Amino acid sequence: MYLKKISLFNYKNFSEACFDFDTKINCLVGKNGIGKTNILDAIYHLANGKSYFNPLAVQNIKHGEDFFVIDGEFEKNERFEQILCSLKKGQKKILKRNSKLYEKFSDHIGFIPLVIISPADSDLIVEGSETRRKFMDNVISQLDNSYLQQLIKYQKIISQRNALLKYFALNHVFESDTLDIYNEQLNVLGQAIFEKRKEFITDFVPIFNKYHHDITTGAETVQLIYQSDLFESDSLTLLEKNLTKDRALQYTSVGVHKDDLSFEINNYPIKRFGSQGQQKSFLIALKLAQFDFVKKQSGEKPILLFDDIFDKLDEFRVGKIIEMVNQEEFGQLFISDTHAERTENIVKSTLQSYKIFAL
């Protein structure tokens, strides 16, 4: 998978820009605020139909304009693929492949395998369980569209059940038959999602441990643990057991939508007991494991985006990461950095083809 060219119109800080990427390693260098990360986000946008950094689509339109367009030309399995994403204020976002409109964005997920590593990944550690679930679901969904469809259905039913619970409270009524229908559906979908997540973690953790060991030379012991209510009981039993609580709260308090991943270092939460460097190493290992997992499962080398990768990492850890990236297992790579000379010195050592884009 290679991105050959990308064109931006009214996207974030760009009025109009075009970049040709004809090398394995592409380095975007320049001062902070000049748009390096925005280019990486545009690439992510083409792969996922949304921004990595700003979920409110309209806020990705350049200030003072009323639309944006991102147009990318890819090479996949020796075939040309054009992906276009656009949005006009007051209208639905449009996503096209080779001029054909996607009716459902979910049909596009996984077509362009991609992994981004960014300082924003710290949210995986400091934010709540939803952020970590999204990471897990994103990896699985890139490889299994049926899983993505199950997630979409599950979330829709949860919203309906929550709306029903609010209706009960507001109108001082209760209809167990209607609630039972939702419970049955959540039980089937929840169990399927739980099993898929368990299978994923079983396969993913050894890959993660390997990358973390390589980055830190085994100086630290880390744990990645899947936590779910369904280890305790099936969804139907949990929903019935927590009915009184759910009616009081007016939302569904148990189920796979409450699952979490526990990030630990030496058996303690890395959020509290890990240094900035240790947390960064954990997150990079997590994302490199994502890359490896997707590559093995799909048979394709994902595009890898390194956003300000050298932030908060010492030279030794940076060297270990570049050493790994220098291997043939990796495909096209995009790096953003504020120091042009530092970046060029690092990529030179890889002996791979590279290009520096000074912004």
Coordinates of C-alpha atoms in Angstrom, one line a residue:
M1 CA 0.0 0.0 0.0
Y2 CA 1.5 3.3 -1.1
L3 CA 0.2 6.8 -1.1
K4 CA 1.5 8.4 -4.3
K5 CA -0.1 11.9 -4.2
I6 CA -2.5 13.9 -2.0
S7 CA -4.3 17.2 -2.8
L8 CA -5.9 19.4 -0.1
F9 CA -8.4 22.2 -0.6
N10 CA -9.6 24.3 2.3
Y11 CA -8.5 21.6 4.7
K12 CA -7.6 23.0 8.1
N13 CA -4.8 25.6 7.5
F14 CA -4.3 24.8 3.8
S15 CA -6.1 26.7 1.1
E16 CA -4.7 24.6 -1.7
A17 CA -1.7 22.2 -1.5
C18 CA -0.5 19.2 -3.4
F19 CA 2.2 16.7 -2.4
D20 CA 3.8 13.9 -4.4
F21 CA 5.1 11.0 -2.3
D22 CA 7.3 8.8 -4.5
T23 CA 9.6 7.4 -1.8
K24 CA 9.4 4.9 1.1
I25 CA 10.1 7.5 3.8
N26 CA 8.5 10.9 3.6
C27 CA 9.5 13.6 6.1
L28 CA 7.5 16.7 6.8
V29 CA 9.6 19.3 8.6
G30 CA 9.0 22.8 9.8
K31 CA 8.0 24.9 12.8
N32 CA 5.1 24.1 15.0
G33 CA 1.7 25.2 13.7
I34 CA 2.7 25.2 10.0
G35 CA 0.6 22.2 9.1
K36 CA 2.7 19.1 9.3
T37 CA 0.2 17.2 11.5
N38 CA -2.6 18.4 9.3
I39 CA -1.1 16.6 6.3
L40 CA -0.8 13.4 8.3
D41 CA -4.4 13.9 9.5
A42 CA -5.6 14.3 5.9
I43 CA -3.9 10.9 5.0
Y44 CA -5.7 9.4 8.1
H45 CA -8.9 11.0 6.9
L46 CA -8.7 9.2 3.5
A47 CA -8.2 5.9 5.3
N48 CA -10.9 6.2 7.9
G49 CA -13.4 8.8 6.6
K50 CA -12.7 11.0 9.6
S51 CA -10.1 13.1 11.3
Y52 CA -7.8 11.5 14.0
F53 CA -7.6 14.7 15.9
N54 CA -10.9 16.5 15.5
P55 CA -14.1 14.4 15.5
L56 CA -16.3 17.5 14.6
A57 CA -16.0 17.3 10.8
V58 CA -17.0 20.9 10.1
Q59 CA -14.1 22.1 12.2
N60 CA -11.7 20.6 9.6
I61 CA -12.9 23.2 7.1
K62 CA -10.4 26.1 6.7
H63 CA -11.6 29.2 8.6
G64 CA -13.7 31.4 6.5
E65 CA -14.5 28.7 3.9
D66 CA -17.6 26.5 3.5
F67 CA -16.1 23.2 2.2
F68 CA -13.0 21.0 2.2
V69 CA -11.7 18.4 -0.3
I70 CA -9.0 15.8 0.2
D71 CA -8.0 13.8 -2.9
G72 CA -5.6 10.9 -2.6
E73 CA -4.0 8.6 -5.2
F74 CA -2.9 5.2 -3.9
E75 CA -1.3 2.2 -5.3
K76 CA -2.7 -1.1 -3.9
N77 CA -1.8 -4.5 -5.2
E78 CA -0.3 -2.8 -8.3
R79 CA -3.6 -1.0 -9.0
F80 CA -4.4 2.7 -9.0
E81 CA -7.0 3.7 -6.4
Q82 CA -8.4 7.2 -6.0
I83 CA -10.0 8.1 -2.7
L84 CA -11.8 11.4 -2.3
C85 CA -13.3 12.8 0.9
S86 CA -15.2 16.1 1.0
L87 CA -17.5 18.1 3.2
K88 CA -19.7 21.2 2.6
K89 CA -21.2 23.0 5.5
G90 CA -24.8 22.0 6.1
Q91 CA -24.4 18.8 4.0
K92 CA -23.3 15.2 4.6
K93 CA -19.7 14.3 4.2
I94 CA -18.9 12.5 1.0
L95 CA -16.4 9.6 0.5
K96 CA -15.7 8.2 -2.9
R97 CA -13.4 5.4 -4.3
N98 CA -12.6 5.7 -7.9
S99 CA -15.4 8.3 -8.3
K100 CA -18.0 5.8 -6.9
L101 CA -19.8 7.1 -3.8
Y102 CA -19.8 5.0 -0.6
E103 CA -23.3 4.7 0.8
K104 CA -21.9 3.6 4.1
F105 CA -18.5 4.8 5.4
S106 CA -18.1 1.5 7.3
D107 CA -17.7 -0.3 3.9
H108 CA -14.4 1.6 3.4
I109 CA -12.9 0.8 6.8
G110 CA -9.9 -1.5 6.3
F111 CA -9.4 -0.8 2.6
I112 CA -6.4 1.4 3.3
P113 CA -4.6 -0.1 6.2
L114 CA -3.0 2.6 8.3
V115 CA -1.5 3.2 11.7
I116 CA -0.8 6.6 13.3
I117 CA 1.6 7.2 16.2
S118 CA 1.1 10.7 17.8
P119 CA 1.5 12.6 21.0
A120 CA -2.3 12.6 21.1
D121 CA -2.1 8.9 21.8
S122 CA -1.4 9.8 25.4
D123 CA -5.3 10.0 25.6
L124 CA -5.2 6.2 25.6
I125 CA -3.5 6.4 29.0
V126 CA -5.0 9.5 30.6
E127 CA -8.6 9.4 29.3
G128 CA -11.5 7.0 30.2
S129 CA -12.3 3.5 29.0
E130 CA -14.1 4.6 25.8
T131 CA -10.8 5.8 24.3
R132 CA -9.1 2.4 24.9
R133 CA -12.2 0.5 23.6
K134 CA -12.1 2.6 20.4
F135 CA -8.4 1.6 19.9
M136 CA -9.3 -2.1 20.3
D137 CA -12.4 -1.8 18.1
N138 CA -10.5 0.2 15.4
V139 CA -7.8 -2.5 15.1
I140 CA -10.4 -5.4 14.8
S141 CA -12.7 -3.4 12.5
Q142 CA -9.9 -2.8 10.0
L143 CA -9.8 -6.6 9.5
D144 CA -13.3 -7.7 10.2
N145 CA -16.2 -5.7 8.7
S146 CA -18.8 -8.1 10.3
Y147 CA -17.4 -7.1 13.7
L148 CA -17.8 -3.4 12.8
Q149 CA -21.4 -4.0 11.8
Q150 CA -22.1 -5.8 15.1
L151 CA -20.6 -2.8 17.0
I152 CA -22.9 -0.4 15.0
K153 CA -26.0 -2.5 15.8
Y154 CA -25.0 -2.9 19.4
Q155 CA -24.6 0.8 19.9
K156 CA -27.9 1.5 18.2
I157 CA -29.7 -0.9 20.5
I158 CA -28.0 0.5 23.6
S159 CA -29.2 4.0 22.6
Q160 CA -32.7 2.6 22.1
R161 CA -32.6 0.9 25.5
N162 CA -31.3 4.0 27.2
A163 CA -34.1 6.1 25.6
L164 CA -36.6 3.6 26.9
L165 CA -35.2 3.8 30.4
K166 CA -35.5 7.6 30.3
Y167 CA -39.1 7.3 29.0
F168 CA -40.0 4.9 31.9
A169 CA -38.6 7.4 34.4
L170 CA -40.2 10.5 32.9
N171 CA -43.6 8.9 32.6
H172 CA -43.5 6.7 35.7
V173 CA -44.2 3.5 33.7
F174 CA -42.5 0.2 33.1
E175 CA -42.9 -2.3 30.2
S176 CA -40.8 -5.4 30.8
D177 CA -41.7 -7.0 27.4
T178 CA -40.2 -4.1 25.4
L179 CA -37.1 -4.1 27.6
D180 CA -36.7 -7.9 27.2
I181 CA -36.5 -7.6 23.4
Y182 CA -33.6 -5.2 23.7
N183 CA -31.9 -7.4 26.3
E184 CA -32.1 -10.4 24.1
Q185 CA -30.5 -8.5 21.2
L186 CA -27.8 -7.1 23.4
N187 CA -27.0 -10.6 24.7
V188 CA -26.4 -12.0 21.3
L189 CA -24.4 -9.1 20.0
G190 CA -22.6 -8.5 23.2
Q191 CA -21.4 -12.1 23.4
A192 CA -20.1 -12.0 19.8
I193 CA -18.2 -8.8 20.4
F194 CA -16.8 -10.1 23.7
E195 CA -15.5 -13.3 22.0
K196 CA -13.9 -11.3 19.2
R197 CA -12.2 -9.0 21.7
K198 CA -10.9 -11.9 23.7
E199 CA -9.5 -13.6 20.6
F200 CA -7.9 -10.3 19.6
I201 CA -6.2 -9.7 22.9
T202 CA -4.9 -13.3 23.0
D203 CA -3.2 -12.8 19.6
F204 CA -2.2 -9.2 20.2
V205 CA -0.5 -9.2 23.6
P206 CA 2.5 -11.4 22.6
I207 CA 3.2 -9.0 19.6
F208 CA 2.9 -6.0 21.9
N209 CA 5.2 -7.6 24.5
K210 CA 7.8 -8.3 21.8
Y211 CA 7.9 -4.7 20.5
H212 CA 8.0 -3.3 24.0
H213 CA 10.9 -5.5 24.9
D214 CA 12.7 -4.5 21.7
I215 CA 12.2 -0.7 22.4
T216 CA 13.3 -0.9 26.1
T217 CA 15.6 -4.0 25.8
G218 CA 13.5 -5.6 28.5
A219 CA 14.2 -3.0 31.2
E220 CA 10.5 -2.8 32.1
T221 CA 7.7 -5.4 32.5
V222 CA 4.4 -4.3 31.1
Q223 CA 0.9 -5.7 31.1
L224 CA -2.1 -5.3 28.7
I225 CA -5.2 -6.7 30.3
Y226 CA -8.7 -7.0 28.9
Q227 CA -11.4 -6.1 31.4
S228 CA -15.1 -7.0 30.8
D229 CA -18.3 -7.6 32.7
L230 CA -18.8 -10.7 30.6
F231 CA -16.0 -12.5 32.3
E232 CA -18.4 -12.5 35.3
S233 CA -21.6 -13.5 33.5
D234 CA -23.5 -13.4 30.2
S235 CA -25.1 -10.2 29.1
L236 CA -28.7 -11.3 29.7
T237 CA -28.0 -12.2 33.4
L238 CA -26.0 -8.9 33.9
L239 CA -28.8 -6.8 32.5
E240 CA -31.5 -8.5 34.6
K241 CA -29.3 -8.3 37.7
N242 CA -28.7 -4.5 37.2
L243 CA -32.2 -3.6 36.1
T244 CA -33.0 -1.6 39.3
K245 CA -29.7 0.3 39.0
D246 CA -30.2 1.0 35.3
R247 CA -33.8 2.3 35.9
A248 CA -32.4 4.7 38.6
L249 CA -29.5 5.8 36.4
Q250 CA -31.7 5.9 33.2
Y251 CA -28.9 4.2 31.2
T252 CA -27.4 0.8 30.6
S253 CA -24.6 0.3 33.2
V254 CA -23.3 -3.1 32.2
G255 CA -22.2 -4.8 29.0
V256 CA -19.4 -4.8 26.4
H257 CA -19.8 -1.0 25.9
K258 CA -18.2 -0.7 29.4
D259 CA -15.2 -2.9 28.6
D260 CA -11.7 -1.5 29.2
L261 CA -8.0 -2.3 28.7
S262 CA -5.7 -2.0 31.7
F263 CA -2.3 -0.6 30.9
E264 CA 0.3 -1.5 33.6
I265 CA 4.0 -1.3 34.2
N266 CA 5.5 -3.7 36.8
N267 CA 2.0 -4.6 37.8
Y268 CA 1.0 -0.9 38.6
P269 CA -1.1 1.5 36.5
I270 CA 1.2 3.2 34.0
K271 CA -1.0 6.3 34.3
R272 CA 0.2 6.8 37.8
F273 CA 3.5 5.0 38.0
G274 CA 5.0 5.4 34.5
S275 CA 7.4 8.3 33.5
Q276 CA 6.7 10.2 30.4
G277 CA 9.3 8.2 28.5
Q278 CA 7.9 4.9 29.8
Q279 CA 4.4 5.9 28.8
K280 CA 5.6 6.9 25.4
S281 CA 7.5 3.6 24.9
F282 CA 4.3 1.7 26.0
L283 CA 2.2 3.6 23.4
I284 CA 4.7 3.2 20.6
A285 CA 4.9 -0.5 21.3
L286 CA 1.1 -0.6 21.3
K287 CA 0.9 1.1 17.9
L288 CA 3.8 -0.9 16.3
A289 CA 2.0 -4.1 17.5
Q290 CA -1.2 -2.7 15.8
F291 CA 0.9 -2.3 12.6
D292 CA 2.3 -5.9 12.9
F293 CA -1.1 -7.4 13.7
V294 CA -2.9 -5.7 10.8
K295 CA -0.1 -6.6 8.4
K296 CA -0.1 -10.3 9.4
Q297 CA -3.9 -10.6 9.3
S298 CA -4.4 -8.7 6.1
G299 CA -1.2 -9.6 4.2
E300 CA -0.7 -5.9 3.5
K301 CA 1.9 -3.4 5.0
P302 CA -0.1 -0.5 6.5
I303 CA 1.0 3.0 5.9
L304 CA 2.7 4.2 9.1
L305 CA 2.3 7.9 10.2
F306 CA 4.8 9.1 12.9
D307 CA 3.6 12.5 14.2
D308 CA 6.3 14.2 16.3
I309 CA 7.6 10.8 17.2
F310 CA 10.8 12.1 18.9
D311 CA 8.9 14.1 21.5
K312 CA 9.7 12.9 25.0
L313 CA 12.0 10.1 23.9
D314 CA 15.7 9.8 24.5
E315 CA 18.1 9.1 21.7
F316 CA 18.5 5.4 22.6
R317 CA 14.8 4.7 22.3
V318 CA 14.5 6.7 19.1
G319 CA 17.4 4.6 17.7
K320 CA 15.7 1.4 18.6
I321 CA 12.5 2.5 16.9
I322 CA 14.3 3.5 13.7
E323 CA 16.2 0.3 13.8
M324 CA 12.9 -1.6 13.7
V325 CA 11.4 0.6 11.0
N326 CA 14.5 0.0 8.9
Q327 CA 13.5 -3.6 8.4
E328 CA 11.7 -4.8 5.3
E329 CA 8.5 -5.6 7.3
F330 CA 7.6 -2.0 7.1
G331 CA 6.1 -0.2 4.1
Q332 CA 5.6 3.5 3.4
L333 CA 6.4 5.8 6.3
F334 CA 5.5 9.4 7.0
I335 CA 7.4 11.4 9.7
S336 CA 6.7 14.9 11.0
D337 CA 9.3 16.8 13.0
T338 CA 10.4 20.3 13.9
H339 CA 14.1 19.6 13.4
A340 CA 15.0 19.1 9.7
E341 CA 18.7 18.2 10.4
R342 CA 17.8 15.7 13.1
T343 CA 15.2 14.0 10.9
E344 CA 17.5 13.8 7.9
N345 CA 20.3 12.3 10.0
I346 CA 18.0 9.6 11.4
V347 CA 16.4 8.6 8.0
K348 CA 19.8 8.6 6.3
S349 CA 20.8 5.8 8.7
T350 CA 18.0 3.6 7.4
L351 CA 19.6 3.4 3.9
Q352 CA 16.0 3.6 2.5
S353 CA 14.8 6.1 -0.1
Y354 CA 13.5 9.3 1.5
K355 CA 12.3 12.8 0.7
I356 CA 12.3 15.9 2.9
F357 CA 9.3 18.2 2.6
A358 CA 10.2 21.6 4.2
L359 CA 7.0 23.4 5.1

